[in-house]
XYZ file of C-alpha atoms in Angstrom:
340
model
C 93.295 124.289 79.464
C 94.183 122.629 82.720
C 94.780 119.153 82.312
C 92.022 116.502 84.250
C 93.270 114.842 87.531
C 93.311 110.996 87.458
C 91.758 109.617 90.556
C 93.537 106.446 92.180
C 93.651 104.958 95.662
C 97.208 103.485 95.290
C 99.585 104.279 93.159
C 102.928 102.274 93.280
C 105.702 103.800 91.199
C 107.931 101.564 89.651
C 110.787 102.501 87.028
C 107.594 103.969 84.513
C 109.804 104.363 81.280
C 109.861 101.731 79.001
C 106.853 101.856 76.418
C 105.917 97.822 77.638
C 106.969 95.207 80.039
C 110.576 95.241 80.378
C 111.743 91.512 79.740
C 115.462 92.065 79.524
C 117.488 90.640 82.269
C 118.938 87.623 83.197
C 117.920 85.477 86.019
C 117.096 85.721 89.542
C 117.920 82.981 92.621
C 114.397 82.360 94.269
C 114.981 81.096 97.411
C 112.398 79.228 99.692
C 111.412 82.448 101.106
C 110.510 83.573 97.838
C 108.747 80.706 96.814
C 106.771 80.518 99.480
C 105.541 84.505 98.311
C 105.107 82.858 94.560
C 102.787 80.210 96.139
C 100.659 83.133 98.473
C 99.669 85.134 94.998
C 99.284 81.435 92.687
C 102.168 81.386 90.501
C 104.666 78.857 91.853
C 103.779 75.692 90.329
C 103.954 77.418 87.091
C 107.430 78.389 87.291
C 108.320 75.633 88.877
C 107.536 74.006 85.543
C 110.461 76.185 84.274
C 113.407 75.304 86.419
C 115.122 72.669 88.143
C 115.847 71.956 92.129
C 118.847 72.999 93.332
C 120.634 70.686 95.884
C 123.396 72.026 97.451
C 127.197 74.093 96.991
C 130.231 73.408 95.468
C 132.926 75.699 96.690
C 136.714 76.269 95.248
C 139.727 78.465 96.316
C 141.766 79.556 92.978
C 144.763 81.046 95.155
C 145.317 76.830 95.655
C 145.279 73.512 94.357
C 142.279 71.930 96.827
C 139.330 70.891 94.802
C 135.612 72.062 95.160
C 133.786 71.004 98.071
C 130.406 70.480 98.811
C 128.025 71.801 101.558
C 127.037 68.938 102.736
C 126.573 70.724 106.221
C 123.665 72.148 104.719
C 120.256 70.440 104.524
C 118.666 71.310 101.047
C 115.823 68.720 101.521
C 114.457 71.562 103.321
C 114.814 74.075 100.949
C 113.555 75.181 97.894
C 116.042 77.007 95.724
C 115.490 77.475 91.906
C 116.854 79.818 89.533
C 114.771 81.552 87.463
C 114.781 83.873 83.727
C 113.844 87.139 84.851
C 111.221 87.214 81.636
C 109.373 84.212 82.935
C 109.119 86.021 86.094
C 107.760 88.953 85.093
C 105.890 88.008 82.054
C 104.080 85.594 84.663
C 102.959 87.772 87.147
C 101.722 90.401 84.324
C 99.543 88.010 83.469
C 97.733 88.144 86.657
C 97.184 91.671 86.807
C 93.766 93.207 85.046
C 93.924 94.792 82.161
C 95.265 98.425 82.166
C 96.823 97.729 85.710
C 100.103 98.945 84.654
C 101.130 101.914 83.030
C 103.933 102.597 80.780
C 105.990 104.934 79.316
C 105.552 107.216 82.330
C 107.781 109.354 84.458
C 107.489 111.077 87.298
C 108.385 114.861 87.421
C 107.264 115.483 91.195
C 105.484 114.907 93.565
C 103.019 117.345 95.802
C 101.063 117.142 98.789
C 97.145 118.025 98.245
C 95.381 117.522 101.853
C 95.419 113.751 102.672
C 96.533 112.895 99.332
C 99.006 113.434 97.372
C 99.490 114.439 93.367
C 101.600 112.493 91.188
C 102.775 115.186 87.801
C 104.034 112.840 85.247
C 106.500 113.943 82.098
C 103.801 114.108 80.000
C 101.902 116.334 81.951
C 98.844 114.268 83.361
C 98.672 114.083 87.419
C 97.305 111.570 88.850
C 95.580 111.943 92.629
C 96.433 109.152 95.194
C 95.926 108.163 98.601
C 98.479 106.020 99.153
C 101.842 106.042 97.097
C 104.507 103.222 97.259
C 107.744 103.585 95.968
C 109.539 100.216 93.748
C 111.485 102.668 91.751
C 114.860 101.085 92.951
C 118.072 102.547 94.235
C 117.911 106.083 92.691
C 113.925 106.239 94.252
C 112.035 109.174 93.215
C 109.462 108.741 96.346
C 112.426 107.768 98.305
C 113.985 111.500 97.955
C 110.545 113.222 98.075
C 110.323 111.493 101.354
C 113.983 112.997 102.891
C 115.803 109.590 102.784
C 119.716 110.361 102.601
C 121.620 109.554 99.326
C 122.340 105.808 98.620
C 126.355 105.105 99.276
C 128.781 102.761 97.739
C 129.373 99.171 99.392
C 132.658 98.798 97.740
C 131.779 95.861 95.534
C 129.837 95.567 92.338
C 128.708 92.605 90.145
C 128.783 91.597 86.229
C 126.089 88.864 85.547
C 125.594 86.783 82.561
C 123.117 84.189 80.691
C 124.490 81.161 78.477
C 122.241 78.959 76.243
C 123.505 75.224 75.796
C 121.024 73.928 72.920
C 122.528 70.277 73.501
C 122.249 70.732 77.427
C 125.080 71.956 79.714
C 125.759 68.845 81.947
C 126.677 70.673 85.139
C 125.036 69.510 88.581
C 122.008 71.367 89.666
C 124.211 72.987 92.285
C 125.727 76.504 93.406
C 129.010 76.605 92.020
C 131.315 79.171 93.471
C 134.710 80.070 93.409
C 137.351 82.457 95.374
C 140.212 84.038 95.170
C 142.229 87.404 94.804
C 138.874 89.676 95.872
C 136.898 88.091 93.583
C 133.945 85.806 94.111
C 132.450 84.231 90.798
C 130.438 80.811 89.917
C 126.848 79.658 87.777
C 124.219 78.313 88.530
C 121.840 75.879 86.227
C 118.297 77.356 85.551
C 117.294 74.275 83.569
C 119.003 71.766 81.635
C 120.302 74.108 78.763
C 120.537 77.354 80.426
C 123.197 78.646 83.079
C 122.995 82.262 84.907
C 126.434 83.076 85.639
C 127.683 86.048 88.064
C 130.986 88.037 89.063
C 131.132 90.305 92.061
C 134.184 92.311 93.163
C 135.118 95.486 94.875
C 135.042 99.054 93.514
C 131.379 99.003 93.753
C 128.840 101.482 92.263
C 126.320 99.450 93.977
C 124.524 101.806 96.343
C 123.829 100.672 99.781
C 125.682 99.942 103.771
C 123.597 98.686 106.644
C 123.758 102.189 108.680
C 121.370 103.869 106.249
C 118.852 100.962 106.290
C 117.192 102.584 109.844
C 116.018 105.253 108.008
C 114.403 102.983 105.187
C 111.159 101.877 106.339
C 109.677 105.681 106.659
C 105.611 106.110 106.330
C 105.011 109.496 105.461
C 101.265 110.609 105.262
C 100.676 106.972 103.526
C 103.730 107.084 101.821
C 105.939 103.977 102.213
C 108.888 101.902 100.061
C 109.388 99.204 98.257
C 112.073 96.695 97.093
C 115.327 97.770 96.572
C 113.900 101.414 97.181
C 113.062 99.835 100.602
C 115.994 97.632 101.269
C 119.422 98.384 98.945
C 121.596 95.386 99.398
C 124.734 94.051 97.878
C 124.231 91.449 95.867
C 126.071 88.935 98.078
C 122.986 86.913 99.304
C 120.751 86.570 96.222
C 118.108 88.339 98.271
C 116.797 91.359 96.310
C 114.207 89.874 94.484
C 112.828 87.313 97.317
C 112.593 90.326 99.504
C 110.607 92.135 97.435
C 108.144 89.567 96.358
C 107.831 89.104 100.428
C 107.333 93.005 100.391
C 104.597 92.771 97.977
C 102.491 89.662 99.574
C 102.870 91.306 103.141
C 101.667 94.681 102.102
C 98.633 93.790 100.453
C 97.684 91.313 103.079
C 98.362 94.122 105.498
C 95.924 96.849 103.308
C 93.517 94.113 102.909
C 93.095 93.497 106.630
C 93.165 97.213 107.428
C 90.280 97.876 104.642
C 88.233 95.095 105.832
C 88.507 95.262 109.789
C 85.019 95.680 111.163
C 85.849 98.567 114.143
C 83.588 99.892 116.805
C 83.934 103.416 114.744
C 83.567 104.317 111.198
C 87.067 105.010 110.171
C 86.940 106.582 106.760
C 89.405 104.622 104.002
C 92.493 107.384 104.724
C 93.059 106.184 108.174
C 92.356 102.685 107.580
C 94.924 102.655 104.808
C 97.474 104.568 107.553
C 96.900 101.761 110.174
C 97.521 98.954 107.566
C 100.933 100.994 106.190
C 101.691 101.276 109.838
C 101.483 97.941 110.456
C 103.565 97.016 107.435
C 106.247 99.473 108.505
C 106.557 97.203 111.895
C 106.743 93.884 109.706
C 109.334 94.607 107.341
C 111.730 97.205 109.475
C 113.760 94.674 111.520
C 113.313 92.291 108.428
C 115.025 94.307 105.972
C 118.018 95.671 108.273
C 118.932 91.687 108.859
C 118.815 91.148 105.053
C 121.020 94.231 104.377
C 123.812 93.625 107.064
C 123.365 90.189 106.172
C 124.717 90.812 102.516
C 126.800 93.594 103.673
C 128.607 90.958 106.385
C 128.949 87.912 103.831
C 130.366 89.965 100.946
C 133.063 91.119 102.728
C 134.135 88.107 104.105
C 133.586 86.100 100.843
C 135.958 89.215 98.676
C 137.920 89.939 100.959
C 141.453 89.915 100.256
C 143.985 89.866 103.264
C 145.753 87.030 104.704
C 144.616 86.760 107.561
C 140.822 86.464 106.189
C 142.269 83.739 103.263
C 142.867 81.688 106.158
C 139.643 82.168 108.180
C 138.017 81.591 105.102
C 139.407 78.448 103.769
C 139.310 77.495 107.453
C 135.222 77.892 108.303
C 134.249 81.121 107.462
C 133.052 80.055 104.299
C 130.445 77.100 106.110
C 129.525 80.202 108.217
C 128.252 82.909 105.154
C 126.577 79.676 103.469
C 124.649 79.354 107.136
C 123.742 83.382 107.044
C 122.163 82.661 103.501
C 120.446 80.293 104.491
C 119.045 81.808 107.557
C 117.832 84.529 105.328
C 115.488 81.723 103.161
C 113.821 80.461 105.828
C 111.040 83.317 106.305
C 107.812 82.803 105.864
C 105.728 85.671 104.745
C 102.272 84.427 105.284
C 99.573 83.898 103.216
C 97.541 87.011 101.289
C 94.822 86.747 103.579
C 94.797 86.014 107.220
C 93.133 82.657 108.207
């Protein structure tokens, strides 16, 4: 008996496996950039309620005796940086999706072209019919290969994260606290008063990603486009992967939205208005994410690297001029949902 075709009219695949809302994980930087996305869809001030301000660096060299320093060259009165549990995160936004929205323990075999649409076959043998598919399935992207993009490639550096509980509190400033030395770069950061996210990034990465491939990223296919990290790979040198994506998410649907409700001269049918608001999401976000990708590609490997001649640069002013890239990279605004 051949099995019923789901209708949809988008269909964004994310990782699909897990029989429920994966809430493991650590924490995630949200930069102003990203807050200012939280606001657009009406959950900042709740997990704002969840985290404390951050207010500037602290920066150390282990290969000598100078003490931290601050960045005091940099302005956090006009910034919003927080640090936030992954869970809370997600947990939050689930809850203001409709019921049935998401759907779980599902993986995608392949995926075929039928006319102006295209059919998703799933493990479990249901296919669901879509006009437009977006792909937030990560590095390894499913969409991302059906579409021809070339293989993900190492950066050379990879990253060990970590979460610590203080039930009596912690004590530490509500600052970046980062340290350097022998091709490592490691600090913490608070997320509230009795919780610290701490990180660890080094080379010998089996982190995907390098700035050349990132021109090929932003590819619309027939109403096909990517996501996230499926959109924008990155080292994780900037803290920018998941504020880029939530400004991925609040500029798409604003630019779907407009397309579906532009009153035109002709009667475009819902394919081609769809195409025109992908297209014009494809021109947002290209230039966008290539910046944020050589940006963290750029300020990782002056921040690891290891030579003398870079110690020295480093130590000197280099390191005033990555925490200037980073936050360069906060200050976009993606817009509210709707156009005013």
């Amino acid at each position: 008996m051949e099995m019923a075709i789901h209708e949809e009219d988008i269909v964004i695949v994310g990782a699909g496996l897990s029989d429920s809302l994966r809430i493991t994980g650590l924490a995630l930087t949200l930069w102003s950039n990203a807050w200012r996305a939280l606001d657009a869809v009406g959950i900042g001030d709740i997990l704002r309620q969840k985290s404390v301000q951050i207010h500037g660096f602290k920066f150390a060299n282990q290969e000598d005796s100078t003490p931290p320093t601050s960045g005091s060259d940099v302005n956090f009165d006009k910034l919003e940086v927080r640090c936030v549990r992954r869970k809370e995160l997600l947990e939050t936004l689930e809850r203001e999706l409709p019921q049935g929205t998401i759907r779980y323990s599902s993986k995608v075999d392949s995926i075929d072209e039928s006319g102006n649409s295209k059919l998703i076959h799933l493990a479990d043998g249901s296919v669901i019919r879509t006009k437009v598919l977006i792909g937030c399935d990560g590095i390894n992207s499913t969409v991302a290969r059906w579409l021809g993009l070339q293989s993900p490639v190492s950066s050379g550096r990879s990253a060990i994260r970590g979460f610590v509980d203080y039930p009596d509190g912690h004590g530490f400033e509500p600052k970046f606290h980062t340290y350097f030395g022998g091709g490592l770069r490691y600090g913490f950061i608070p997320c509230d008063d009795r919780s610290v996210y701490w990180f660890c990034t080094f080379k010998r990465s089996v982190l995907k990603c390098k700035p050349s491939s990132t021109f090929l990223c932003i590819l619309l296919c027939k109403n096909d486009i990517l996501h996230s990290d499926a959109l924008h790979p990155m080292p994780p040198d900037i803290g920018q992967g998941g504020c880029s994506a939530l400004e991925d998410g609040v500029i798409l649907a604003r630019c779907l939205a407009e397309a579906l409700l532009a009153d035109t001269n002709r009667k475009d049918d819902e394919y081609v208005k769809m195409e025109k608001g992908l297209e014009k999401y494809s021109r947002e976000r290209r230039w966008r994410s290539f910046s944020l990708v050589c940006t963290a590609y750029v300020v990782g490997l002056i921040q690891e690297s290891d030579g003398k001649v870079m110690r020295f640069l480093r130590k000197k002013f280099l390191s005033r001029f990555t925490v200037g890239a980073v936050v360069k990279m906060a200050e976009f605004d993606c817009g509210k949902l709707v156009s005013s």
